[in-house]
Tab-separated table of N, CA and C in Angstrom:
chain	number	residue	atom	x	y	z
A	92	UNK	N	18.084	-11.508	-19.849
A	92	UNK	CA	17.698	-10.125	-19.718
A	92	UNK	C	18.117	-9.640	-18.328
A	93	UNK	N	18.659	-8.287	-18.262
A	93	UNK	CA	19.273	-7.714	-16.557
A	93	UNK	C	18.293	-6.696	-16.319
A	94	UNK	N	17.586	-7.272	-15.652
A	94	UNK	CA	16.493	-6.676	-14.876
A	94	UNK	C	16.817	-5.627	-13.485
A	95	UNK	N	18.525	-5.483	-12.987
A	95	UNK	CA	18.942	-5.207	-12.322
A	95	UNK	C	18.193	-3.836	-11.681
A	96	UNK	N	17.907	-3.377	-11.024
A	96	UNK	CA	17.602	-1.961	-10.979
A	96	UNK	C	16.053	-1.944	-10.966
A	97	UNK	N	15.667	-2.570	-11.505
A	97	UNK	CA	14.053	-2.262	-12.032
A	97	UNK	C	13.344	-2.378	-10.920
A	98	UNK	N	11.968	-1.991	-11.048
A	98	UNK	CA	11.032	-2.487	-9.953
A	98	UNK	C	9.488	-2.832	-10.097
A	99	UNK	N	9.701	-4.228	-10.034
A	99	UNK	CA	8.352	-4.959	-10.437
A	99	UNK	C	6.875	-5.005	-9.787
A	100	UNK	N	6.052	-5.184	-10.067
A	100	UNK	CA	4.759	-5.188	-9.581
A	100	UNK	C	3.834	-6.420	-10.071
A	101	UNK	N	2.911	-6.769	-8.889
A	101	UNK	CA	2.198	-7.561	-9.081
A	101	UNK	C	0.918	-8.012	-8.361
A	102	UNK	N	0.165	-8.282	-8.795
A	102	UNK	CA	-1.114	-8.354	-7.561
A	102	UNK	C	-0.844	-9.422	-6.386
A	103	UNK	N	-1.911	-9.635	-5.233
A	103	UNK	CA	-1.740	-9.836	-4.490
A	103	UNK	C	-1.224	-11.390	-4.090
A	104	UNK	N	-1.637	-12.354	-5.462
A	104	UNK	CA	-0.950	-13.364	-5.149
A	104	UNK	C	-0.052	-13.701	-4.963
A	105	UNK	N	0.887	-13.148	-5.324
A	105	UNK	CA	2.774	-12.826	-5.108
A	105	UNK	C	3.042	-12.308	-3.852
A	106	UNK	N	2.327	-12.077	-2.960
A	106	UNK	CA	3.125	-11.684	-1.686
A	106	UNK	C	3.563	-13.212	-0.829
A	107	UNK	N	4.156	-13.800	-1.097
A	107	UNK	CA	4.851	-14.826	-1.054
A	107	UNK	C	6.535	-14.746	-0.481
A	108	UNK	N	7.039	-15.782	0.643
A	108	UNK	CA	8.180	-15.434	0.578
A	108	UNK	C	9.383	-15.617	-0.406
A	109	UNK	N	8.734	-16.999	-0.882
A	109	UNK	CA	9.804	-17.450	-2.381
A	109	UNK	C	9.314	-16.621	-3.303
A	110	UNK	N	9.030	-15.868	-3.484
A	110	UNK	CA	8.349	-14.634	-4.649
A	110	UNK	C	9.441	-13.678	-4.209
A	111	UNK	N	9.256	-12.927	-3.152
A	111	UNK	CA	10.074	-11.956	-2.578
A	111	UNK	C	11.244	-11.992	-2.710
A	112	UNK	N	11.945	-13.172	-2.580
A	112	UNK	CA	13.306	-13.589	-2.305
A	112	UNK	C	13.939	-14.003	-3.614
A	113	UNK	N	13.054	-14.563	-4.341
A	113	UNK	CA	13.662	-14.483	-6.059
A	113	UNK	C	13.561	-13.660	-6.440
A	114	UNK	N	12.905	-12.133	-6.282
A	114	UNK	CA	12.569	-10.969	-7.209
A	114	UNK	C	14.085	-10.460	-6.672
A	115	UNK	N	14.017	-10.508	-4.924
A	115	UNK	CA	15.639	-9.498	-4.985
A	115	UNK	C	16.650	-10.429	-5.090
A	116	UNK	N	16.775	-11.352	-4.864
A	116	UNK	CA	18.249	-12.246	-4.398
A	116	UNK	C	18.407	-12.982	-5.827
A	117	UNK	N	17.594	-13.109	-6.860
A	117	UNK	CA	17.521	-13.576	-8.214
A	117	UNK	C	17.834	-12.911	-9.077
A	118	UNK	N	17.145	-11.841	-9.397
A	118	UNK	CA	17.057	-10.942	-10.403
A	118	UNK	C	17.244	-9.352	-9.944
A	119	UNK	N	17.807	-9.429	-8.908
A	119	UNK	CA	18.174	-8.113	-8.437
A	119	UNK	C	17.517	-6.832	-8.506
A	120	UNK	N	15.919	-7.028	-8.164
A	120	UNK	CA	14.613	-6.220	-8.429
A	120	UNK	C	14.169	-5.780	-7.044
A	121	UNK	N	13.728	-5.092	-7.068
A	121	UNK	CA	12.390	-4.220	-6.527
A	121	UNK	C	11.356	-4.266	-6.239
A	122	UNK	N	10.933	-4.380	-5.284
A	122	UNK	CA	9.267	-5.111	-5.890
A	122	UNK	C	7.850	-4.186	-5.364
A	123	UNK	N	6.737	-4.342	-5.748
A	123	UNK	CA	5.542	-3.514	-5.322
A	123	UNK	C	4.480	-4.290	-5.203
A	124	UNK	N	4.364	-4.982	-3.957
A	124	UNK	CA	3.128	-5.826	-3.740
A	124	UNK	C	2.232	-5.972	-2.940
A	125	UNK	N	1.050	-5.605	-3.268
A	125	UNK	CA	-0.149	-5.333	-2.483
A	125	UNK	C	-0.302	-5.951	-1.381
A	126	UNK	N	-0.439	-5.916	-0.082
A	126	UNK	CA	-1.344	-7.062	0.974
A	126	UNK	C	-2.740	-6.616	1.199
A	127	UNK	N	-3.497	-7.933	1.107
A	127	UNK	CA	-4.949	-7.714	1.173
A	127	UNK	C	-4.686	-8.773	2.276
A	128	UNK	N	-6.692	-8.641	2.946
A	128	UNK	CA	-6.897	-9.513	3.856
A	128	UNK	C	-6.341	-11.192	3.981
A	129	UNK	N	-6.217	-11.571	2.675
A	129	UNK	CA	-6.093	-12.736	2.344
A	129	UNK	C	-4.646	-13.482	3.216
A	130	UNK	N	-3.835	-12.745	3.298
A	130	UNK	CA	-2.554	-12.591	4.176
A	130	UNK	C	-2.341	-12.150	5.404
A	131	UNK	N	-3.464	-12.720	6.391
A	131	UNK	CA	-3.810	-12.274	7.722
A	131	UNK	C	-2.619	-11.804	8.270
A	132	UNK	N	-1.754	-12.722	8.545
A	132	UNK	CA	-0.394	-12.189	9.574
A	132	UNK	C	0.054	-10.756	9.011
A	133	UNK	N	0.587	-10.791	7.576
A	133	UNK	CA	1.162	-9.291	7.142
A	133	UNK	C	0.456	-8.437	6.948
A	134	UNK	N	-1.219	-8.648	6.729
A	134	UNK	CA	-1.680	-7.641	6.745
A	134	UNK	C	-2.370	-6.555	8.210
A	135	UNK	N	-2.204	-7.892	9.391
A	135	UNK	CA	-2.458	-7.927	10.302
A	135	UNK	C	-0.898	-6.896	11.060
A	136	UNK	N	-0.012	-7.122	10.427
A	136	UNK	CA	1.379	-6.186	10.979
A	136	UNK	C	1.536	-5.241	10.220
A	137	UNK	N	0.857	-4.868	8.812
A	137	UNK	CA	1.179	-3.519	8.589
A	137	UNK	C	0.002	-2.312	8.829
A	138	UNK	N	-1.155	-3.527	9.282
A	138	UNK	CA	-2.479	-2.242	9.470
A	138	UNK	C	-2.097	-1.573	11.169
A	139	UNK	N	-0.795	-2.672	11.973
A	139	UNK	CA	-0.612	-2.482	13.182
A	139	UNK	C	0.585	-1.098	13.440
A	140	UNK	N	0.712	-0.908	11.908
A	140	UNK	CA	2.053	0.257	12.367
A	140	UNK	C	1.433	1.598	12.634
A	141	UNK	N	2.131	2.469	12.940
A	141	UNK	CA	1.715	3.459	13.497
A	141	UNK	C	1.260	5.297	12.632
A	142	UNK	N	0.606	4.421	11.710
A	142	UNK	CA	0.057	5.335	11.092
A	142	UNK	C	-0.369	6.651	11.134
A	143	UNK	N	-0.487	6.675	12.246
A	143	UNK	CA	-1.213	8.120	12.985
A	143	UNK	C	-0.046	8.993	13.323
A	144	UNK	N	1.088	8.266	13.617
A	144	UNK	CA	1.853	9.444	14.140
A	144	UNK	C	3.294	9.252	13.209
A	145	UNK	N	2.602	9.920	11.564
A	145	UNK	CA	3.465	10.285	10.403
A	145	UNK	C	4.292	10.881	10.497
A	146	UNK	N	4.148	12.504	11.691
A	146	UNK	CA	4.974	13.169	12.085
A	146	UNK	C	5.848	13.223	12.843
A	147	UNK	N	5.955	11.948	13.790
A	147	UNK	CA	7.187	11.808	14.585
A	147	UNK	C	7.982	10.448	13.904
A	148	UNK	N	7.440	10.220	12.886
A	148	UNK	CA	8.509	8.816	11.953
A	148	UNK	C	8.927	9.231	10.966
A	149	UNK	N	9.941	7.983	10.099
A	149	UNK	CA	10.085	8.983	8.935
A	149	UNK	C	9.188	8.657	8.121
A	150	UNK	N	8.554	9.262	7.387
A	150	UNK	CA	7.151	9.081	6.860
A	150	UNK	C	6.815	10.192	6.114
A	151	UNK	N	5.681	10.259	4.866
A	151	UNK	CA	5.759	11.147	3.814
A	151	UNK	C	4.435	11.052	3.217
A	152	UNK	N	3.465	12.297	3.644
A	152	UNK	CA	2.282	12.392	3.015
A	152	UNK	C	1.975	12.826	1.645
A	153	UNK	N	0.918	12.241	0.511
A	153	UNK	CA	0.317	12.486	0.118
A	153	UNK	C	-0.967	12.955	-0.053
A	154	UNK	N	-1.608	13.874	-1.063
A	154	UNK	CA	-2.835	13.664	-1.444
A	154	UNK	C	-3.430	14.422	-2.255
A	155	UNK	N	-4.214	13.639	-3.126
A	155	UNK	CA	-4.646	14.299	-4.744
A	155	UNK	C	-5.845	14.366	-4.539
A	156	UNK	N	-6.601	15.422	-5.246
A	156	UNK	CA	-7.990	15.139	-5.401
A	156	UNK	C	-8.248	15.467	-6.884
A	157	UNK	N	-9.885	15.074	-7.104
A	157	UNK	CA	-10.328	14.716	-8.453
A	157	UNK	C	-11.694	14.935	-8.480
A	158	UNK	N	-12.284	15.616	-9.510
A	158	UNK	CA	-13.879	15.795	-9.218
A	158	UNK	C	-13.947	15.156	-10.834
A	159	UNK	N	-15.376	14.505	-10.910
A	159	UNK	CA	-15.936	14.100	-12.315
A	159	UNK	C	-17.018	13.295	-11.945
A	160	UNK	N	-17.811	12.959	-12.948
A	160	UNK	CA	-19.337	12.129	-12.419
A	160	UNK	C	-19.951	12.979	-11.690
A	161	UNK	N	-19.920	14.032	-11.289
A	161	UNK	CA	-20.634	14.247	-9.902
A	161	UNK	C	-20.201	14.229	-8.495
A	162	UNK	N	-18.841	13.619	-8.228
A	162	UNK	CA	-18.345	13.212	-7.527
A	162	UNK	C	-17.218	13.686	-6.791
A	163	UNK	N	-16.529	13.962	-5.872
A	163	UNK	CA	-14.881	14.689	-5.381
A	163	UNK	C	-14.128	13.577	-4.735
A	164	UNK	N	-12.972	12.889	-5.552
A	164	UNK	CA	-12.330	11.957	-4.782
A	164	UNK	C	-11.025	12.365	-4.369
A	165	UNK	N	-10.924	11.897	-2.868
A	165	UNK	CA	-9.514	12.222	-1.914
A	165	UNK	C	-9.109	10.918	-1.965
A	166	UNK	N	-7.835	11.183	-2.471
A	166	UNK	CA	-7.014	10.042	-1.959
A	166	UNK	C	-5.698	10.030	-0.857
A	167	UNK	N	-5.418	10.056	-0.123
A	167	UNK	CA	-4.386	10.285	0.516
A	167	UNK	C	-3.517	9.000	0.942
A	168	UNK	N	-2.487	9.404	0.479
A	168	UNK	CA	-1.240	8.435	0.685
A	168	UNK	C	-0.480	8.240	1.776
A	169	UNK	N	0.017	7.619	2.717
A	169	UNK	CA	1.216	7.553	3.464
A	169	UNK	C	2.261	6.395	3.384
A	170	UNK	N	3.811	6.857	3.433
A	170	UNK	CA	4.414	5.764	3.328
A	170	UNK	C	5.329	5.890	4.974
A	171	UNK	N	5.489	4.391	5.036
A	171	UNK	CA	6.353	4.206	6.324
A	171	UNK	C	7.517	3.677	6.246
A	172	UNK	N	8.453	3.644	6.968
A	172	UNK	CA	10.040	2.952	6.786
A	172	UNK	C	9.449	1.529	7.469
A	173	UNK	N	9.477	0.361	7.318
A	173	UNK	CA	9.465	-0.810	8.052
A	173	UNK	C	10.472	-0.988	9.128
A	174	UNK	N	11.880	-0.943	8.492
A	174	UNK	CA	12.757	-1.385	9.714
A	174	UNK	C	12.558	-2.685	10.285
A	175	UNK	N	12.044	-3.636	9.683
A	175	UNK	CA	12.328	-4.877	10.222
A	175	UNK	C	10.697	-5.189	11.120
A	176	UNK	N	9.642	-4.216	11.133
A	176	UNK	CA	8.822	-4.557	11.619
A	176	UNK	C	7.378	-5.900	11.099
A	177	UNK	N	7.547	-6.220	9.975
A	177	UNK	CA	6.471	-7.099	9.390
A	177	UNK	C	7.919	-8.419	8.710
A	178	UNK	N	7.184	-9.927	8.559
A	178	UNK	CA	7.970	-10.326	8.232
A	178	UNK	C	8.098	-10.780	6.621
A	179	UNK	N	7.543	-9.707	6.503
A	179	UNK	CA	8.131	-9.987	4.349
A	179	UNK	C	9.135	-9.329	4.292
A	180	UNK	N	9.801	-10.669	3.918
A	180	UNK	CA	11.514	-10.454	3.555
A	180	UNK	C	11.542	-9.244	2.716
A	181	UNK	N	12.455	-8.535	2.934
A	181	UNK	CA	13.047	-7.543	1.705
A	181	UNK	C	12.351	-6.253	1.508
A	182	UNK	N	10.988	-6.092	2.527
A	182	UNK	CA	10.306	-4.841	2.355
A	182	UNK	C	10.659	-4.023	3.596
A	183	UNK	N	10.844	-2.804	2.752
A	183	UNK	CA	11.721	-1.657	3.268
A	183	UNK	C	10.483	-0.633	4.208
A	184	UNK	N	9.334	-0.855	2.936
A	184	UNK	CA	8.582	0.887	3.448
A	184	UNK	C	7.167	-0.051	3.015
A	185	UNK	N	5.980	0.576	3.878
A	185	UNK	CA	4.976	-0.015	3.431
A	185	UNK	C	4.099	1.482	2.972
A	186	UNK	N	3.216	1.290	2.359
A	186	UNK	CA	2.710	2.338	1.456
A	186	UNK	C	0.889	1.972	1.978
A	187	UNK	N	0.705	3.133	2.570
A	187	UNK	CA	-1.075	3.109	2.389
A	187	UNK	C	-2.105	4.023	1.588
A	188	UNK	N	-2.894	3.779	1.247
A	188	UNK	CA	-3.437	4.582	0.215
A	188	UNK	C	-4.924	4.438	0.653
A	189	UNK	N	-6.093	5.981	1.311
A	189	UNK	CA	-7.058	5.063	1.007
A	189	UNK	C	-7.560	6.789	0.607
A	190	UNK	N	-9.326	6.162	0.366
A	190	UNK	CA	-9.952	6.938	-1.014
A	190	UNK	C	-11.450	7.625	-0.064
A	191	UNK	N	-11.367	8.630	-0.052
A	191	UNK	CA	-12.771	9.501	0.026
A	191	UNK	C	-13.637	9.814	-0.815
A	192	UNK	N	-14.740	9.585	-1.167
A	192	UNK	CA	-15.817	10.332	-2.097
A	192	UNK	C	-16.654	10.917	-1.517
A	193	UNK	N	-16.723	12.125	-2.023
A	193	UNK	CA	-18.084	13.094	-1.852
A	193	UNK	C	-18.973	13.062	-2.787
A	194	UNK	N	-20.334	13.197	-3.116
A	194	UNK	CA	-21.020	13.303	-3.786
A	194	UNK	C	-21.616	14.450	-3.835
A	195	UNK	N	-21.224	15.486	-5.001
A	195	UNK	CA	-21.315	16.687	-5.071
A	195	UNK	C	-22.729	17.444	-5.018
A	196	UNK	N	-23.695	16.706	-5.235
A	196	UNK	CA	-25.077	17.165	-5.310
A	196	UNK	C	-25.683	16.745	-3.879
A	197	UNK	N	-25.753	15.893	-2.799
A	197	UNK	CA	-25.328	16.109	-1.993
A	197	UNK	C	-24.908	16.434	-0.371
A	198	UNK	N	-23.633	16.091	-0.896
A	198	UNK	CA	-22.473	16.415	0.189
A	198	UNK	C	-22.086	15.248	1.319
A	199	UNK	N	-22.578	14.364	0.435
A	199	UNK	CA	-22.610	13.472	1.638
A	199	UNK	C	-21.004	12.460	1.413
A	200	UNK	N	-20.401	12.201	2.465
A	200	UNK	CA	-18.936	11.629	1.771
A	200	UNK	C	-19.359	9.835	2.532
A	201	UNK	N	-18.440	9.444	1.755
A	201	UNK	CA	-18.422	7.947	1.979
A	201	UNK	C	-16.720	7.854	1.904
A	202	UNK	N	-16.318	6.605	2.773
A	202	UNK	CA	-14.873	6.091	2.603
A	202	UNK	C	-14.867	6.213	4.265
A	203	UNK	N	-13.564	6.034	4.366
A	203	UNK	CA	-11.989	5.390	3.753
A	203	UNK	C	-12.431	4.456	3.628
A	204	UNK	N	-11.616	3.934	2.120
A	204	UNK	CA	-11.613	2.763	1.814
A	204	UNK	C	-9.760	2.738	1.261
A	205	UNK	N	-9.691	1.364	1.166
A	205	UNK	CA	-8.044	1.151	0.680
A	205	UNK	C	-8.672	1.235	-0.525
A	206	UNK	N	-7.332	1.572	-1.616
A	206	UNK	CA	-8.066	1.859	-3.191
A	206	UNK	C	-7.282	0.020	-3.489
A	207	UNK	N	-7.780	-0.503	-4.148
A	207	UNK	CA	-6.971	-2.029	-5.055
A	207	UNK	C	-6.139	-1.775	-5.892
């Protein structure tokens, strides 16, 4: 099967370097893989990038919101160019995502949290 082009996903146990390196240098893929705490060093270099200043990198905001339950959820997105800054092979841009709730009755908000 030519998987060429595609772009795979997988939870966090795959952030691996022989994972990484067979998805592109194997099967000529793409890949989308979470870092959680569990991966101190990389998660430790991408919580270190410079998040805050979206507007002087190249970098690209999101953000959706959603009311239901009772509830108003923000999510806001940012993605970053890596450039060679974290050392998982083959990743280009790292992607953050985290989540606000308000509780509409009220008003009281809770978060950021990263969404899973």
């Amino acid at each position: 099967m030519d998987l060429t082009g595609v772009v795979v996903t997988a939870d966090a146990l795959h952030i691996q370097t022989d994972t990484a390196n067979y998805l592109v240098q194997e099967l000529h893929v793409h890949y989308v893989l979470p870092v959680k705490r569990n991966q101190k060093r990389l998660f430790d270099q991408v919580k270190a990038l410079p998040w805050a200043q979206t507007l002087t990198l190249n970098t690209t905001l999101n953000t959706t919101r959603h009311s239901g339950r009772g509830q108003a959820e923000t999510r806001t997105a940012k993605a970053i160019d890596l450039a060679g800054r974290t050392d998982s092979p083959h990743a280009v841009q790292a992607v953050r995502v985290r989540r606000y709730v308000r509780d509409l009755r009220t008003g009281e908000v809770r978060g950021p949290w990263p969404t899973r």
